[in-house]
mmCIF file of C-alpha atoms in Angstrom:
data_model
loop_
_atom_site.group_PDB
_atom_site.id
_atom_site.type_symbol
_atom_site.label_atom_id
_atom_site.label_comp_id
_atom_site.label_asym_id
_atom_site.label_seq_id
_atom_site.Cartn_x
_atom_site.Cartn_y
_atom_site.Cartn_z
ATOM 1 C CA MET A 100 -52.394 22.432 37.621
ATOM 2 C CA ALA A 101 -51.882 21.460 33.993
ATOM 3 C CA GLU A 102 -52.132 23.854 31.057
ATOM 4 C CA ASN A 103 -55.034 23.350 28.666
ATOM 5 C CA SER A 104 -54.922 24.384 25.042
ATOM 6 C CA PHE A 105 -56.624 24.418 21.663
ATOM 7 C CA ASP A 106 -55.664 25.418 18.132
ATOM 8 C CA ILE A 107 -57.510 27.971 16.005
ATOM 9 C CA VAL A 108 -57.458 26.929 12.347
ATOM 10 C CA SER A 109 -59.314 27.787 9.166
ATOM 11 C CA LYS A 110 -59.654 24.891 6.765
ATOM 12 C CA VAL A 111 -62.051 23.837 4.025
ATOM 13 C CA ASP A 112 -62.911 20.122 4.036
ATOM 14 C CA MET A 113 -62.174 19.291 0.388
ATOM 15 C CA GLN A 114 -64.230 16.062 0.435
ATOM 16 C CA GLU A 115 -67.322 17.913 1.664
ATOM 17 C CA LEU A 116 -66.665 20.664 -0.892
ATOM 18 C CA ASN A 117 -66.542 18.024 -3.633
ATOM 19 C CA ASN A 118 -69.875 16.622 -2.415
ATOM 20 C CA ALA A 119 -71.411 20.124 -2.416
ATOM 21 C CA ILE A 120 -70.185 20.744 -5.991
ATOM 22 C CA THR A 121 -71.633 17.401 -7.157
ATOM 23 C CA GLN A 122 -75.003 18.207 -5.543
ATOM 24 C CA ALA A 123 -75.042 21.712 -7.049
ATOM 25 C CA GLU A 124 -74.283 20.332 -10.541
ATOM 26 C CA ARG A 125 -77.078 17.792 -10.158
ATOM 27 C CA GLU A 126 -79.542 20.546 -9.214
ATOM 28 C CA ILE A 127 -78.442 22.695 -12.187
ATOM 29 C CA GLU A 128 -79.005 19.749 -14.567
ATOM 30 C CA THR A 129 -82.584 19.280 -13.343
ATOM 31 C CA ARG A 130 -83.668 22.923 -13.115
ATOM 32 C CA PHE A 131 -85.867 24.293 -15.886
ATOM 33 C CA ASP A 132 -84.243 27.736 -15.879
ATOM 34 C CA PHE A 133 -80.902 26.093 -16.731
ATOM 35 C CA LYS A 134 -82.235 24.062 -19.669
ATOM 36 C CA ASN A 135 -79.763 24.264 -22.613
ATOM 37 C CA SER A 136 -77.417 26.438 -20.550
ATOM 38 C CA LYS A 137 -73.661 25.971 -20.535
ATOM 39 C CA SER A 138 -73.312 26.119 -16.746
ATOM 40 C CA SER A 139 -70.646 24.182 -14.885
ATOM 41 C CA ILE A 140 -68.698 24.109 -11.638
ATOM 42 C CA ALA A 141 -65.189 22.660 -11.543
ATOM 43 C CA LEU A 142 -62.633 22.262 -8.790
ATOM 44 C CA GLU A 143 -59.085 23.077 -9.883
ATOM 45 C CA LYS A 144 -56.659 22.531 -6.982
ATOM 46 C CA GLU A 145 -57.626 25.248 -4.451
ATOM 47 C CA ASP A 146 -59.945 27.132 -6.835
ATOM 48 C CA ILE A 147 -63.554 26.652 -7.866
ATOM 49 C CA VAL A 148 -64.233 27.685 -11.470
ATOM 50 C CA VAL A 149 -67.842 28.558 -12.277
ATOM 51 C CA VAL A 150 -68.929 28.981 -15.911
ATOM 52 C CA SER A 151 -72.347 30.031 -17.221
ATOM 53 C CA ASP A 152 -74.135 31.774 -20.125
ATOM 54 C CA ASP A 153 -74.254 35.252 -18.562
ATOM 55 C CA GLU A 154 -73.651 37.123 -15.315
ATOM 56 C CA TYR A 155 -77.206 36.556 -14.056
ATOM 57 C CA LYS A 156 -77.038 32.779 -14.530
ATOM 58 C CA LEU A 157 -73.534 32.663 -13.063
ATOM 59 C CA LYS A 158 -74.862 34.373 -9.930
ATOM 60 C CA SER A 159 -77.593 31.713 -9.707
ATOM 61 C CA VAL A 160 -75.011 28.919 -10.058
ATOM 62 C CA VAL A 161 -72.928 30.467 -7.234
ATOM 63 C CA ASP A 162 -76.076 30.780 -5.049
ATOM 64 C CA ILE A 163 -76.898 27.101 -5.604
ATOM 65 C CA LEU A 164 -73.293 26.126 -4.805
ATOM 66 C CA GLN A 165 -73.247 28.226 -1.617
ATOM 67 C CA SER A 166 -76.537 26.753 -0.383
ATOM 68 C CA LYS A 167 -75.147 23.222 -0.893
ATOM 69 C CA MET A 168 -71.907 24.202 0.881
ATOM 70 C CA ILE A 169 -73.827 25.567 3.879
ATOM 71 C CA LYS A 170 -75.892 22.363 4.115
ATOM 72 C CA ARG A 171 -72.669 20.311 4.142
ATOM 73 C CA GLY A 172 -70.959 22.529 6.721
ATOM 74 C CA VAL A 173 -68.395 23.957 4.292
ATOM 75 C CA PRO A 174 -67.551 27.562 5.282
ATOM 76 C CA ILE A 175 -68.530 30.088 2.597
ATOM 77 C CA LYS A 176 -66.646 32.909 4.365
ATOM 78 C CA ASN A 177 -63.448 31.332 3.018
ATOM 79 C CA MET A 178 -64.459 32.026 -0.595
ATOM 80 C CA GLU A 179 -62.603 34.850 -2.338
ATOM 81 C CA PHE A 180 -64.366 35.816 -5.567
ATOM 82 C CA GLY A 181 -62.283 36.725 -8.606
ATOM 83 C CA LYS A 182 -63.606 39.040 -11.315
ATOM 84 C CA LEU A 183 -65.970 37.914 -14.068
ATOM 85 C CA GLU A 184 -64.120 37.064 -17.266
ATOM 86 C CA PRO A 185 -65.477 36.344 -20.739
ATOM 87 C CA ALA A 186 -64.939 32.666 -21.634
ATOM 88 C CA SER A 187 -65.322 30.598 -24.813
ATOM 89 C CA ALA A 188 -68.573 30.398 -26.807
ATOM 90 C CA GLY A 189 -70.090 33.561 -25.322
ATOM 91 C CA THR A 190 -70.012 32.327 -21.722
ATOM 92 C CA VAL A 191 -68.651 34.015 -18.581
ATOM 93 C CA ARG A 192 -66.283 32.518 -16.028
ATOM 94 C CA GLN A 193 -65.470 33.347 -12.420
ATOM 95 C CA LYS A 194 -62.680 31.900 -10.288
ATOM 96 C CA ILE A 195 -63.349 31.481 -6.582
ATOM 97 C CA LYS A 196 -60.228 31.063 -4.479
ATOM 98 C CA LEU A 197 -60.539 29.022 -1.299
ATOM 99 C CA LYS A 198 -58.668 30.414 1.668
ATOM 100 C CA GLN A 199 -56.941 27.654 3.648
ATOM 101 C CA GLY A 200 -55.235 28.594 6.898
ATOM 102 C CA ILE A 201 -55.217 31.909 8.731
ATOM 103 C CA GLU A 202 -53.351 34.730 6.998
ATOM 104 C CA GLN A 203 -50.758 36.701 8.970
ATOM 105 C CA ASP A 204 -52.792 39.932 9.309
ATOM 106 C CA ILE A 205 -55.877 38.044 10.541
ATOM 107 C CA SER A 206 -53.683 36.056 12.979
ATOM 108 C CA LYS A 207 -52.434 39.352 14.426
ATOM 109 C CA LYS A 208 -56.004 40.640 14.735
ATOM 110 C CA ILE A 209 -57.029 37.453 16.592
ATOM 111 C CA ASN A 210 -54.007 37.738 18.928
ATOM 112 C CA ILE A 211 -54.931 41.352 19.749
ATOM 113 C CA LEU A 212 -58.581 40.364 20.397
ATOM 114 C CA ILE A 213 -57.404 37.620 22.773
ATOM 115 C CA ARG A 214 -54.940 39.941 24.554
ATOM 116 C CA ASP A 215 -57.580 42.690 24.942
ATOM 117 C CA SER A 216 -60.092 40.218 26.408
ATOM 118 C CA LYS A 217 -58.149 40.296 29.748
ATOM 119 C CA LEU A 218 -58.563 36.500 30.060
ATOM 120 C CA LYS A 219 -55.659 34.573 31.560
ATOM 121 C CA VAL A 220 -54.608 32.854 28.340
ATOM 122 C CA LYS A 221 -51.600 33.002 26.033
ATOM 123 C CA SER A 222 -51.824 32.839 22.254
ATOM 124 C CA GLN A 223 -49.070 32.234 19.752
ATOM 125 C CA ILE A 224 -49.095 32.121 15.974
ATOM 126 C CA GLN A 225 -47.856 28.814 14.556
ATOM 127 C CA GLY A 226 -47.674 29.145 10.788
ATOM 128 C CA ASP A 227 -51.282 29.288 9.546
ATOM 129 C CA SER A 228 -52.849 28.383 12.902
ATOM 130 C CA ILE A 229 -52.867 29.845 16.422
ATOM 131 C CA ARG A 230 -52.341 27.902 19.669
ATOM 132 C CA VAL A 231 -54.151 29.242 22.725
ATOM 133 C CA THR A 232 -53.091 27.969 26.175
ATOM 134 C CA GLY A 233 -54.419 28.677 29.654
ATOM 135 C CA LYS A 234 -54.991 27.060 33.055
ATOM 136 C CA SER A 235 -58.749 27.551 33.121
ATOM 137 C CA LEU A 236 -61.031 25.661 30.731
ATOM 138 C CA ASP A 237 -63.628 28.409 31.259
ATOM 139 C CA ASP A 238 -61.170 31.018 29.942
ATOM 140 C CA LEU A 239 -60.513 28.889 26.841
ATOM 141 C CA GLN A 240 -64.275 28.515 26.293
ATOM 142 C CA ALA A 241 -64.650 32.293 26.685
ATOM 143 C CA VAL A 242 -61.965 32.864 24.006
ATOM 144 C CA MET A 243 -63.823 30.518 21.610
ATOM 145 C CA ALA A 244 -67.137 32.286 22.253
ATOM 146 C CA MET A 245 -65.540 35.712 21.748
ATOM 147 C CA LEU A 246 -63.920 34.661 18.444
ATOM 148 C CA ARG A 247 -67.174 33.126 17.168
ATOM 149 C CA GLY A 248 -68.806 36.505 17.751
ATOM 150 C CA ALA A 249 -65.930 38.485 16.201
ATOM 151 C CA ASP A 250 -66.387 39.780 12.662
ATOM 152 C CA LEU A 251 -63.447 38.130 10.894
ATOM 153 C CA GLN A 252 -63.302 37.571 7.137
ATOM 154 C CA ILE A 253 -62.761 33.819 7.549
ATOM 155 C CA GLU A 254 -64.460 30.886 9.216
ATOM 156 C CA LEU A 255 -62.586 29.543 12.255
ATOM 157 C CA GLN A 256 -62.487 25.997 13.610
ATOM 158 C CA PHE A 257 -61.186 25.005 17.028
ATOM 159 C CA THR A 258 -59.156 21.781 17.132
ATOM 160 C CA ASN A 259 -56.951 19.782 19.540
ATOM 161 C CA TYR A 260 -58.963 20.979 22.540
ATOM 162 C CA ARG A 261 -57.372 19.460 25.647
#
């Protein structure tokens, strides 16, 4: 019987993220509570930079952005918030780093979860993804279900399922 496998990855779809940012900016432009405010969202490589008049408004901008990201299926668990910094003209700025790929310590945690599940599958770390192989499709499905329920700090996607 052939081996079946799938890869566990954690990626942010940059095109969908761009769409979410555009939608959030459009909402900010039309909202009354943001009239005459210096609020903006910019994508700089792997970071989102949010600028607004004060901490309260910045929080609102981030909330709007996150709601647009959720609607577009962009994982918000992969956002790592930097600290608030004062910016030019009395505004505040916050950098949000996007985590791409699975970090080593989280990979190890996932491997241990899979090993402890007593399912007949093998898992191996391959750079920033994990390949899980097994004879039974049911076992692979069980691994996916278990990982969806696990409390990990990142959003996981399952690819190359065969």
